[in-house]
GROMACS .gro file of C-alpha atoms in nm:
model
  497
    1MET     CA    1  12.376  10.485   7.783
    2ASP     CA    2  12.346  10.842   7.945
    3THR     CA    3  12.169  10.800   8.265
    4GLY     CA    4  12.121  11.165   8.292
    5GLY     CA    5  12.283  11.186   8.653
    6ASN     CA    6  12.552  11.431   8.606
    7SER     CA    7  12.378  11.711   8.419
    8LEU     CA    8  12.029  11.806   8.452
    9PRO     CA    9  11.864  11.957   8.160
   10SER     CA   10  11.850  12.328   8.114
   11GLY     CA   11  11.531  12.336   7.934
   12PRO     CA   12  11.184  12.334   8.103
   13ASP     CA   13  11.294  12.036   8.331
   14GLY     CA   14  11.583  12.240   8.468
   15VAL     CA   15  11.373  12.486   8.627
   16LYS     CA   16  11.363  12.504   9.020
   17ARG     CA   17  11.078  12.315   9.175
   18LYS     CA   18  10.925  12.416   9.525
   19VAL     CA   19  10.994  12.115   9.716
   20CYS     CA   20  10.842  12.002  10.067
   21TYR     CA   21  11.052  11.760  10.261
   22PHE     CA   22  10.899  11.566  10.557
   23TYR     CA   23  11.131  11.429  10.833
   24ASP     CA   24  11.086  11.327  11.188
   25PRO     CA   25  11.400  11.316  11.388
   26GLU     CA   26  11.259  11.028  11.594
   27VAL     CA   27  11.230  10.789  11.308
   28GLY     CA   28  11.576  10.664  11.311
   29ASN     CA   29  11.530  10.527  11.675
   30TYR     CA   30  11.287  10.258  11.549
   31TYR     CA   31  11.432   9.897  11.563
   32TYR     CA   32  11.296   9.618  11.410
   33GLY     CA   33  11.524   9.384  11.611
   34GLN     CA   34  11.845   9.228  11.589
   35GLY     CA   35  11.924   9.065  11.248
   36HIS     CA   36  11.630   9.214  11.072
   37PRO     CA   37  11.715   9.368  10.737
   38MET     CA   38  11.488   9.670  10.761
   39LYS     CA   39  11.647   9.960  10.951
   40PRO     CA   40  11.474  10.282  10.998
   41HIS     CA   41  11.829  10.423  11.067
   42ARG     CA   42  11.883  10.466  10.711
   43ILE     CA   43  11.640  10.759  10.709
   44ARG     CA   44  11.859  10.944  10.955
   45MET     CA   45  12.173  10.876  10.760
   46THR     CA   46  11.981  11.007  10.447
   47HIS     CA   47  11.892  11.324  10.641
   48ALA     CA   48  12.242  11.376  10.759
   49LEU     CA   49  12.360  11.362  10.393
   50LEU     CA   50  12.111  11.616  10.294
   51ALA     CA   51  12.208  11.845  10.591
   52HIS     CA   52  12.580  11.843  10.503
   53TYR     CA   53  12.532  11.872  10.125
   54GLY     CA   54  12.347  12.196  10.186
   55LEU     CA   55  12.014  12.045  10.020
   56LEU     CA   56  11.794  12.123  10.329
   57GLN     CA   57  11.838  12.501  10.268
   58HIS     CA   58  11.655  12.428   9.922
   59MET     CA   59  11.353  12.294  10.071
   60GLN     CA   60  11.067  12.340  10.303
   61VAL     CA   61  11.159  12.093  10.603
   62LEU     CA   62  10.849  11.979  10.784
   63LYS     CA   63  10.798  11.741  11.073
   64PRO     CA   64  10.500  11.521  10.998
   65PHE     CA   65  10.199  11.534  11.222
   66PRO     CA   66  10.137  11.168  11.305
   67ALA     CA   67   9.842  11.016  11.132
   68ARG     CA   68   9.552  10.949  11.364
   69ASP     CA   69   9.344  10.624  11.383
   70ARG     CA   70   9.067  10.775  11.157
   71ASP     CA   71   9.321  10.859  10.909
   72LEU     CA   72   9.464  10.512  10.885
   73CYS     CA   73   9.102  10.375  10.892
   74ARG     CA   74   9.028  10.532  10.540
   75PHE     CA   75   9.195  10.221  10.396
   76HIS     CA   76   9.262   9.975  10.687
   77ALA     CA   77   9.011   9.785  10.875
   78ASP     CA   78   8.942   9.941  11.223
   79ASP     CA   79   9.011   9.602  11.422
   80TYR     CA   80   9.355   9.591  11.246
   81VAL     CA   81   9.430   9.959  11.340
   82ALA     CA   82   9.316   9.892  11.695
   83PHE     CA   83   9.542   9.587  11.724
   84LEU     CA   84   9.852   9.779  11.595
   85ARG     CA   85   9.768  10.049  11.846
   86SER     CA   86   9.742   9.806  12.140
   87ILE     CA   87  10.022   9.542  12.066
   88THR     CA   88  10.355   9.566  12.244
   89PRO     CA   89  10.645   9.315  12.294
   90GLU     CA   90  10.538   9.262  12.653
   91THR     CA   91  10.173   9.169  12.551
   92GLN     CA   92  10.232   8.977  12.223
   93GLN     CA   93  10.251   8.647  12.396
   94ASP     CA   94   9.898   8.690  12.515
   95GLN     CA   95   9.755   8.771  12.162
   96LEU     CA   96   9.917   8.459  11.973
   97ARG     CA   97   9.571   8.456  11.766
   98GLN     CA   98   9.555   8.800  11.676
   99LEU     CA   99   9.937   8.797  11.573
  100LYS     CA  100   9.868   8.502  11.314
  101ARG     CA  101   9.547   8.677  11.207
  102PHE     CA  102   9.722   9.007  11.107
  103ASN     CA  103  10.032   8.831  10.988
  104VAL     CA  104  10.234   9.006  11.258
  105GLY     CA  105  10.549   8.802  11.387
  106GLU     CA  106  10.860   8.719  11.180
  107ASP     CA  107  10.892   8.961  10.881
  108CYS     CA  108  10.682   9.205  11.055
  109PRO     CA  109  10.779   9.189  11.419
  110VAL     CA  110  10.622   9.356  11.714
  111PHE     CA  111  10.872   9.637  11.838
  112ASP     CA  112  10.874   9.914  12.088
  113GLY     CA  113  10.695  10.202  11.929
  114LEU     CA  114  10.549  10.022  11.638
  115TYR     CA  115  10.224  10.224  11.618
  116SER     CA  116  10.411  10.555  11.665
  117PHE     CA  117  10.633  10.453  11.371
  118CYS     CA  118  10.331  10.381  11.151
  119GLN     CA  119  10.186  10.710  11.241
  120THR     CA  120  10.480  10.879  11.157
  121TYR     CA  121  10.559  10.749  10.828
  122ALA     CA  122  10.202  10.741  10.721
  123GLY     CA  123  10.167  11.115  10.833
  124GLY     CA  124  10.448  11.225  10.596
  125SER     CA  125  10.296  11.070  10.308
  126VAL     CA  126   9.952  11.186  10.371
  127GLY     CA  127  10.093  11.542  10.455
  128GLY     CA  128  10.296  11.554  10.141
  129ALA     CA  129   9.954  11.462   9.944
  130VAL     CA  130   9.773  11.757  10.142
  131LYS     CA  131  10.057  11.994  10.039
  132LEU     CA  132  10.036  11.916   9.671
  133ASN     CA  133   9.648  11.908   9.678
  134HIS     CA  134   9.680  12.274   9.806
  135GLY     CA  135   9.942  12.365   9.526
  136LEU     CA  136  10.199  12.461   9.812
  137CYS     CA  137  10.475  12.264   9.649
  138ASP     CA  138  10.559  12.090   9.332
  139THR     CA  139  10.713  11.786   9.468
  140ALA     CA  140  10.669  11.638   9.823
  141VAL     CA  141  10.931  11.393   9.951
  142ASN     CA  142  10.889  11.149  10.256
  143TRP     CA  143  11.180  10.892  10.242
  144ALA     CA  144  11.032  10.725  10.539
  145GLY     CA  145  10.716  10.610  10.342
  146GLY     CA  146  10.662  10.392  10.047
  147LEU     CA  147  10.576  10.063  10.253
  148HIS     CA  148  10.382   9.912   9.962
  149HIS     CA  149  10.308   9.565  10.091
  150ALA     CA  150  10.063   9.640  10.362
  151LYS     CA  151   9.720   9.521  10.313
  152LYS     CA  152   9.383   9.634  10.425
  153CYS     CA  153   9.365   9.374  10.738
  154GLU     CA  154   9.724   9.254  10.756
  155ALA     CA  155  10.071   9.340  10.770
  156SER     CA  156  10.334   9.212  10.495
  157GLY     CA  157  10.675   9.237  10.388
  158PHE     CA  158  10.812   9.455  10.665
  159CYS     CA  159  10.502   9.680  10.619
  160TYR     CA  160  10.223   9.749  10.865
  161VAL     CA  161  10.030  10.064  10.725
  162ASN     CA  162  10.008  10.120  10.370
  163ASP     CA  163  10.103  10.497  10.349
  164ILE     CA  164  10.081  10.501   9.964
  165VAL     CA  165   9.714  10.399   9.938
  166LEU     CA  166   9.649  10.649  10.194
  167ALA     CA  167   9.836  10.938  10.032
  168ILE     CA  168   9.657  10.837   9.690
  169LEU     CA  169   9.318  10.855   9.842
  170GLU     CA  170   9.411  11.204   9.973
  171LEU     CA  171   9.518  11.297   9.607
  172LEU     CA  172   9.216  11.142   9.457
  173LYS     CA  173   9.011  11.420   9.638
  174LYS     CA  174   9.168  11.695   9.421
  175HIS     CA  175   9.267  11.497   9.106
  176GLU     CA  176   9.050  11.286   8.865
  177ARG     CA  177   9.343  11.045   8.798
  178VAL     CA  178   9.644  10.938   8.991
  179LEU     CA  179   9.943  10.755   8.879
  180TYR     CA  180  10.144  10.506   9.089
  181VAL     CA  181  10.498  10.411   8.987
  182ASP     CA  182  10.698  10.164   9.159
  183ILE     CA  183  11.072  10.084   9.113
  184ASP     CA  184  11.131   9.879   9.412
  185ILE     CA  185  11.269   9.542   9.327
  186HIS     CA  186  10.970   9.390   9.499
  187HIS     CA  187  10.610   9.396   9.331
  188GLY     CA  188  10.380   9.671   9.479
  189ASP     CA  189  10.104   9.440   9.558
  190GLY     CA  190   9.940   9.636   9.831
  191VAL     CA  191   9.887   9.924   9.617
  192GLU     CA  192   9.773   9.725   9.317
  193GLU     CA  193   9.547   9.527   9.517
  194ALA     CA  194   9.390   9.851   9.667
  195PHE     CA  195   9.295  10.004   9.327
  196TYR     CA  196   9.266   9.691   9.116
  197THR     CA  197   8.910   9.776   9.008
  198THR     CA  198   8.919  10.137   8.953
  199ASP     CA  199   9.004  10.341   8.644
  200ARG     CA  200   9.105  10.644   8.855
  201VAL     CA  201   9.444  10.496   8.979
  202MET     CA  202   9.698  10.342   8.744
  203THR     CA  203   9.952  10.137   8.897
  204VAL     CA  204  10.288  10.042   8.719
  205SER     CA  205  10.545   9.825   8.897
  206PHE     CA  206  10.900   9.723   8.759
  207HIS     CA  207  10.993   9.426   8.977
  208LYS     CA  208  11.184   9.109   9.012
  209PHE     CA  209  10.943   8.820   8.915
  210GLY     CA  210  10.967   8.457   8.954
  211ASP     CA  211  11.024   8.270   9.284
  212TYR     CA  212  11.063   8.599   9.473
  213PHE     CA  213  10.853   8.791   9.730
  214PRO     CA  214  10.576   8.866   9.718
  215GLY     CA  215  10.541   8.627   9.399
  216THR     CA  216  10.258   8.854   9.242
  217GLY     CA  217  10.306   9.099   8.956
  218ASP     CA  218  10.257   8.873   8.637
  219ILE     CA  219  10.249   9.069   8.310
  220ARG     CA  220   9.886   8.904   8.274
  221ASP     CA  221   9.780   9.095   8.568
  222ILE     CA  222   9.621   9.378   8.421
  223GLY     CA  223   9.323   9.495   8.653
  224TYR     CA  224   8.947   9.408   8.662
  225SER     CA  225   8.607   9.552   8.576
  226LYS     CA  226   8.647   9.935   8.534
  227GLY     CA  227   9.010   9.883   8.648
  228LYS     CA  228   9.104   9.664   8.348
  229TYR     CA  229   9.441   9.776   8.165
  230TYR     CA  230   9.477  10.016   8.455
  231SER     CA  231   9.738   9.791   8.628
  232LEU     CA  232  10.072   9.732   8.456
  233ASN     CA  233  10.324   9.486   8.566
  234VAL     CA  234  10.681   9.464   8.420
  235PRO     CA  235  10.810   9.140   8.543
  236LEU     CA  236  11.220   9.150   8.518
  237ASP     CA  237  11.493   8.884   8.577
  238ASP     CA  238  11.816   8.898   8.776
  239GLY     CA  239  12.100   9.145   8.692
  240ILE     CA  240  11.909   9.424   8.504
  241ASP     CA  241  12.109   9.715   8.431
  242ASP     CA  242  12.034  10.100   8.367
  243GLU     CA  243  12.030  10.083   7.993
  244SER     CA  244  11.790   9.774   7.981
  245TYR     CA  245  11.571   9.919   8.260
  246HIS     CA  246  11.525  10.251   8.078
  247PHE     CA  247  11.457  10.050   7.756
  248LEU     CA  248  11.130   9.958   7.923
  249PHE     CA  249  11.081  10.236   8.189
  250LYS     CA  250  11.082  10.552   7.946
  251PRO     CA  251  10.871  10.440   7.652
  252ILE     CA  252  10.612  10.274   7.896
  253ILE     CA  253  10.586  10.562   8.149
  254GLY     CA  254  10.587  10.811   7.835
  255LYS     CA  255  10.280  10.605   7.675
  256VAL     CA  256  10.110  10.618   8.031
  257MET     CA  257  10.143  10.976   8.073
  258GLU     CA  258  10.009  11.042   7.721
  259VAL     CA  259   9.712  10.812   7.754
  260PHE     CA  260   9.621  10.813   8.105
  261ARG     CA  261   9.716  11.195   8.181
  262PRO     CA  262   9.720  11.203   8.563
  263GLY     CA  263   9.669  11.490   8.767
  264ALA     CA  264   9.942  11.375   9.028
  265VAL     CA  265  10.207  11.120   9.028
  266VAL     CA  266  10.346  10.900   9.327
  267LEU     CA  267  10.685  10.764   9.278
  268GLN     CA  268  10.799  10.483   9.504
  269CYS     CA  269  11.171  10.488   9.491
  270GLY     CA  270  11.261  10.157   9.677
  271ALA     CA  271  11.628  10.149   9.680
  272ASP     CA  272  11.655   9.751   9.687
  273SER     CA  273  11.681   9.757   9.322
  274LEU     CA  274  12.024   9.897   9.338
  275SER     CA  275  12.327   9.682   9.261
  276GLY     CA  276  12.470   9.530   9.571
  277ASP     CA  277  12.148   9.525   9.780
  278ARG     CA  278  12.148   9.307  10.054
  279LEU     CA  279  11.820   9.126   9.956
  280GLY     CA  280  11.803   9.242   9.583
  281CYS     CA  281  11.939   9.094   9.275
  282PHE     CA  282  11.931   9.380   9.021
  283ASN     CA  283  12.237   9.571   8.903
  284LEU     CA  284  12.108   9.952   8.887
  285SER     CA  285  12.347  10.223   8.962
  286ILE     CA  286  12.236  10.528   9.156
  287LYS     CA  287  12.223  10.741   8.848
  288GLY     CA  288  12.027  10.484   8.664
  289HIS     CA  289  11.784  10.464   8.956
  290ALA     CA  290  11.765  10.833   8.988
  291GLU     CA  291  11.694  10.871   8.605
  292CYS     CA  292  11.353  10.739   8.691
  293VAL     CA  293  11.285  11.049   8.920
  294ARG     CA  294  11.427  11.273   8.661
  295PHE     CA  295  11.213  11.139   8.393
  296MET     CA  296  10.906  11.170   8.606
  297ARG     CA  297  10.992  11.517   8.715
  298SER     CA  298  11.034  11.632   8.335
  299PHE     CA  299  10.632  11.581   8.308
  300ASN     CA  300  10.573  11.890   8.545
  301VAL     CA  301  10.284  11.714   8.719
  302PRO     CA  302  10.260  11.730   9.083
  303LEU     CA  303  10.490  11.456   9.225
  304LEU     CA  304  10.515  11.264   9.569
  305LEU     CA  305  10.846  11.076   9.605
  306LEU     CA  306  10.848  10.801   9.880
  307GLY     CA  307  11.093  10.562  10.004
  308GLY     CA  308  11.048  10.181  10.021
  309GLY     CA  309  11.278   9.886  10.038
  310GLY     CA  310  11.661   9.908  10.060
  311TYR     CA  311  11.872   9.705  10.287
  312THR     CA  312  12.232   9.782  10.215
  313ILE     CA  313  12.171  10.114  10.413
  314ARG     CA  314  12.487  10.297  10.316
  315ASN     CA  315  12.383  10.277   9.938
  316VAL     CA  316  12.007  10.365  10.038
  317ALA     CA  317  12.136  10.695  10.183
  318ARG     CA  318  12.333  10.762   9.892
  319CYS     CA  319  12.050  10.707   9.655
  320TRP     CA  320  11.786  10.905   9.819
  321CYS     CA  321  12.028  11.185   9.891
  322TYR     CA  322  12.111  11.211   9.522
  323GLU     CA  323  11.743  11.173   9.418
  324THR     CA  324  11.654  11.472   9.637
  325GLY     CA  325  11.913  11.652   9.450
  326VAL     CA  326  11.737  11.572   9.129
  327ALA     CA  327  11.398  11.674   9.275
  328LEU     CA  328  11.532  11.997   9.335
  329GLY     CA  329  11.739  12.044   9.007
  330VAL     CA  330  12.054  12.056   9.213
  331GLU     CA  331  12.364  11.842   9.117
  332VAL     CA  332  12.565  11.726   9.421
  333ASP     CA  333  12.927  11.606   9.435
  334ASP     CA  334  13.047  11.275   9.425
  335LYS     CA  335  13.300  11.351   9.718
  336MET     CA  336  13.116  11.315  10.029
  337PRO     CA  337  13.148  11.588  10.302
  338GLN     CA  338  13.237  11.503  10.656
  339HIS     CA  339  12.935  11.424  10.855
  340GLU     CA  340  12.854  11.183  11.172
  341TYR     CA  341  12.786  10.870  10.959
  342TYR     CA  342  13.095  10.927  10.745
  343GLU     CA  343  13.263  10.605  10.839
  344TYR     CA  344  12.963  10.421  10.678
  345PHE     CA  345  13.068  10.518  10.343
  346GLY     CA  346  13.436  10.407  10.336
  347PRO     CA  347  13.674  10.328  10.193
  348ASP     CA  348  13.590  10.559   9.902
  349TYR     CA  349  13.361  10.820  10.076
  350THR     CA  350  13.180  10.882   9.750
  351LEU     CA  351  12.821  10.934   9.674
  352HIS     CA  352  12.806  10.689   9.374
  353VAL     CA  353  12.895  10.328   9.362
  354ALA     CA  354  12.992  10.137   9.042
  355PRO     CA  355  12.750   9.847   8.933
  356SER     CA  356  12.884   9.490   8.952
  357ASN     CA  357  12.972   9.275   8.652
  358MET     CA  358  12.689   9.036   8.735
  359GLU     CA  359  12.517   8.874   8.449
  360ASN     CA  360  12.208   9.039   8.307
  361LYS     CA  361  11.953   8.761   8.260
  362ASN     CA  362  11.718   8.999   8.077
  363SER     CA  363  11.779   8.907   7.703
  364HIS     CA  364  11.704   9.187   7.443
  365GLN     CA  365  11.443   8.969   7.301
  366LEU     CA  366  11.266   8.914   7.627
  367LEU     CA  367  11.252   9.300   7.696
  368ASP     CA  368  11.118   9.343   7.344
  369GLU     CA  369  10.843   9.115   7.401
  370ILE     CA  370  10.752   9.283   7.739
  371ARG     CA  371  10.757   9.628   7.610
  372SER     CA  372  10.541   9.524   7.301
  373GLU     CA  373  10.262   9.350   7.516
  374LEU     CA  374  10.240   9.647   7.774
  375LEU     CA  375  10.231   9.922   7.501
  376ASP     CA  376   9.964   9.720   7.335
  377ASN     CA  377   9.767   9.695   7.662
  378LEU     CA  378   9.807  10.084   7.685
  379SER     CA  379   9.675  10.122   7.319
  380LYS     CA  380   9.351   9.962   7.441
  381LEU     CA  381   9.301  10.282   7.653
  382GLN     CA  382   9.173  10.528   7.399
  383HIS     CA  383   9.167  10.821   7.613
  384ALA     CA  384   9.178  10.924   7.973
  385PRO     CA  385   8.875  10.810   8.173
  386SER     CA  386   8.608  11.099   8.253
  387VAL     CA  387   8.498  11.162   8.609
  388GLN     CA  388   8.160  11.337   8.628
  389PHE     CA  389   8.149  11.603   8.906
  390GLN     CA  390   7.991  11.563   9.267
  391GLU     CA  391   8.076  11.696   9.601
  392ARG     CA  392   8.411  11.558   9.716
  393PRO     CA  393   8.520  11.469  10.059
  394PRO     CA  394   8.641  11.726  10.311
  395ASP     CA  395   9.013  11.831  10.287
  396THR     CA  396   9.215  11.643  10.538
  397GLU     CA  397   9.403  11.901  10.763
  398ILE     CA  398   9.718  11.749  10.913
  399PRO     CA  399   9.915  12.016  11.087
  400GLU     CA  400  10.284  11.962  11.084
  401ALA     CA  401  10.546  12.130  11.263
  402ASP     CA  402  10.765  12.331  11.017
  403GLU     CA  403  11.134  12.293  11.117
  404ASP     CA  404  11.211  12.572  10.923
  405GLN     CA  405  11.010  12.793  11.142
  406GLU     CA  406  11.156  12.625  11.482
  407ASP     CA  407  11.454  12.838  11.607
  408ARG     CA  408  11.472  13.020  11.313
  409ASP     CA  409  11.762  13.238  11.406
  410GLU     CA  410  11.968  12.919  11.425
  411ARG     CA  411  11.946  12.834  11.044
  412TRP     CA  412  11.832  13.160  10.867
  413ASP     CA  413  11.964  13.524  10.857
  414ALA     CA  414  11.811  13.688  11.157
  415ASP     CA  415  11.806  14.020  10.967
  416SER     CA  416  11.616  13.897  10.701
  417ASP     CA  417  11.253  14.007  10.677
  418VAL     CA  418  11.150  13.743  10.422
  419GLU     CA  419  10.948  13.430  10.507
  420VAL     CA  420  11.157  13.129  10.513
  421ASP     CA  421  10.975  12.963  10.216
  422ASP     CA  422  11.097  13.229   9.989
  423GLY     CA  423  11.446  13.386   9.942
  424ARG     CA  424  11.586  13.196  10.229
  425LYS     CA  425  11.945  13.289  10.340
  426PRO     CA  426  12.128  13.008  10.529
  427LEU     CA  427  12.380  13.051  10.769
  428SER     CA  428  12.689  12.867  10.690
  429GLY     CA  429  12.774  12.569  10.907
  430ARG     CA  430  12.454  12.572  11.090
  431LEU     CA  431  12.252  12.311  10.911
  432LYS     CA  432  12.372  12.018  11.141
  433ARG     CA  433  12.114  12.140  11.391
  434ASP     CA  434  11.846  11.958  11.184
  435ILE     CA  435  11.989  11.633  11.264
  436VAL     CA  436  12.007  11.716  11.634
  437GLU     CA  437  11.698  11.540  11.816
  438PRO     CA  438  11.510  11.767  12.011
  439GLU     CA  439  11.493  11.725  12.390
  440LEU     CA  440  11.222  11.502  12.537
  441LYS     CA  441  11.047  11.804  12.696
  442ASP     CA  442  11.031  11.987  12.368
  443LEU     CA  443  10.879  11.680  12.194
  444GLU     CA  444  10.614  11.660  12.462
  445ASP     CA  445  10.536  12.038  12.438
  446GLN     CA  446  10.491  12.003  12.072
  447LYS     CA  447  10.273  11.708  12.099
  448GLY     CA  448  10.055  11.880  12.352
  449ASN     CA  449  10.036  12.180  12.127
  450ALA     CA  450   9.938  11.970  11.822
  451GLU     CA  451   9.672  11.775  12.037
  452HIS     CA  452   9.530  12.085  12.151
  453THR     CA  453   9.487  12.247  11.822
  454LYS     CA  454   9.320  11.937  11.680
  455GLY     CA  455   9.109  11.862  11.976
  456PHE     CA  456   9.296  11.523  11.983
  457ASP     CA  457   9.130  11.270  12.188
  458THR     CA  458   9.276  10.920  12.185
  459GLY     CA  459   8.995  10.769  12.356
  460ALA     CA  460   8.755  10.907  12.119
  461GLU     CA  461   8.955  10.793  11.824
  462GLU     CA  462   8.908  10.420  11.947
  463THR     CA  463   8.529  10.435  11.923
  464THR     CA  464   8.486  10.675  11.607
  465CYS     CA  465   8.724  10.498  11.365
  466THR     CA  466   8.525  10.461  11.052
  467LYS     CA  467   8.481  10.117  10.917
  468ALA     CA  468   8.736  10.035  10.628
  469VAL     CA  469   8.511  10.039  10.326
  470ASP     CA  470   8.493   9.751  10.070
  471MET     CA  471   8.721   9.834   9.770
  472ASP     CA  472   8.416   9.789   9.546
  473SER     CA  473   8.231  10.073   9.689
  474MET     CA  474   8.538  10.291   9.780
  475LEU     CA  475   8.539  10.640   9.699
  476VAL     CA  476   8.807  10.607   9.460
  477ASP     CA  477   8.531  10.467   9.232
  478GLU     CA  478   8.294  10.757   9.288
  479PRO     CA  479   8.329  11.084   9.131
  480ASN     CA  480   8.456  11.330   9.387
  481VAL     CA  481   8.663  11.576   9.244
  482LYS     CA  482   8.436  11.913   9.235
  483VAL     CA  483   8.672  12.182   9.353
  484GLU     CA  484   8.587  12.537   9.412
  485GLN     CA  485   8.920  12.668   9.236
  486ASP     CA  486   8.882  13.019   9.385
  487ASN     CA  487   8.865  12.891   9.742
  488LEU     CA  488   9.163  12.660   9.681
  489ASN     CA  489   9.348  12.947   9.538
  490LYS     CA  490   9.265  13.164   9.822
  491GLN     CA  491   9.366  12.914  10.072
  492ALA     CA  492   9.688  12.837   9.893
  493ASN     CA  493   9.766  13.219   9.886
  494GLU     CA  494   9.711  13.235  10.259
  495LYS     CA  495   9.933  12.974  10.357
  496HIS     CA  496  10.199  13.039  10.107
  497PRO     CA  497  10.217  13.421  10.027
   0.00000   0.00000   0.00000
């Protein structure tokens, strides 16, 4: 099967897209603890590959503004957010009841900077949604996000804050319908649960099912009440390969796009579904995984790409680097350029790795049955649900430091009078500065400036955090998509001439 990796189409899908890429140089410093499989360092490795492949020069590179308490409380319970903010490795022994209550401990340990980590990855996902809402990019990328297991009141599966739910809530301010697609090997239970009773968000999860974390995602779980048939679960067995995966993925997603007609798509690109993952048991190649990105991109709908699982970190970095290229419409070489993490990728030092010869336990008969049942469910949705108009919530304004604008002379031609978003001319050999972490003083200055511009008051946040709303009465079930298009266009023109 042609997985579409080596040649992106030259038709409508081949056109260049404007891509916003969110990255915080600090994110790779967070450490879950010795022996823990989740390693944020993989995000820094991905960024290093993007820099040395020259992909950063094709994107607007943004440092996310940290999500605030009130941003997190749009979905999460305020007492849970307060707990995450206050808990430290030094104080956790005094809060054993709280640790148990919020499921923080083994899989989801307390580590230094835990709350800042949550703010960072959630800020990137919500920031990406804001950029898409304002029409400032076609695709937004936040590889630090995609933590799909977190619940309203508890951590789960290495995830503390559900940045995906927060980003979808932001997209719903502008779009009547949002589609969530999850290609992580684990079921996207936290996102499905959050939107299980609404027809404004459709969730589609492709995952290993049967005696495997989190144990949810049966094909019979289809949503409830207004959300009936708006949750799709594709249960898979060990060893699924590229051909079998796309035998299901393409017809199901194609039908979803036809029937549901989303205004925006969120794709969680968990890389633990790759062959050879430390915790996974699928047999996808990087090109097969990336074909999902290419297929979603072909619909020309605003697209938010997020990370997720992935525990053989050299392959995670390979995958997300390649998929960033797919998002841009740029084919990257298999031969890897020299960079500071080069030794991780030996002995071949190539971007792609061959799938293994493991047995594919997904028989063609089983795949046929799954495909037929899910397409039958989709046939029961006669048309896209309508949403009556009413006043929508105010826009979220999350300023983020534009790394393209920082020390411009270091990256861009100083003689150019063109804004860096358009017609940028990179100076050769200067991309490496993007992965050099700023000095502490610079970070403090940035933080101080950002807090000043937002009137940021930590003490006030603790008392004004909005009560997490019950999902039955959540805004996603309310019509809230009235948009003054002229104002939006004017705003977009001001921000992106």
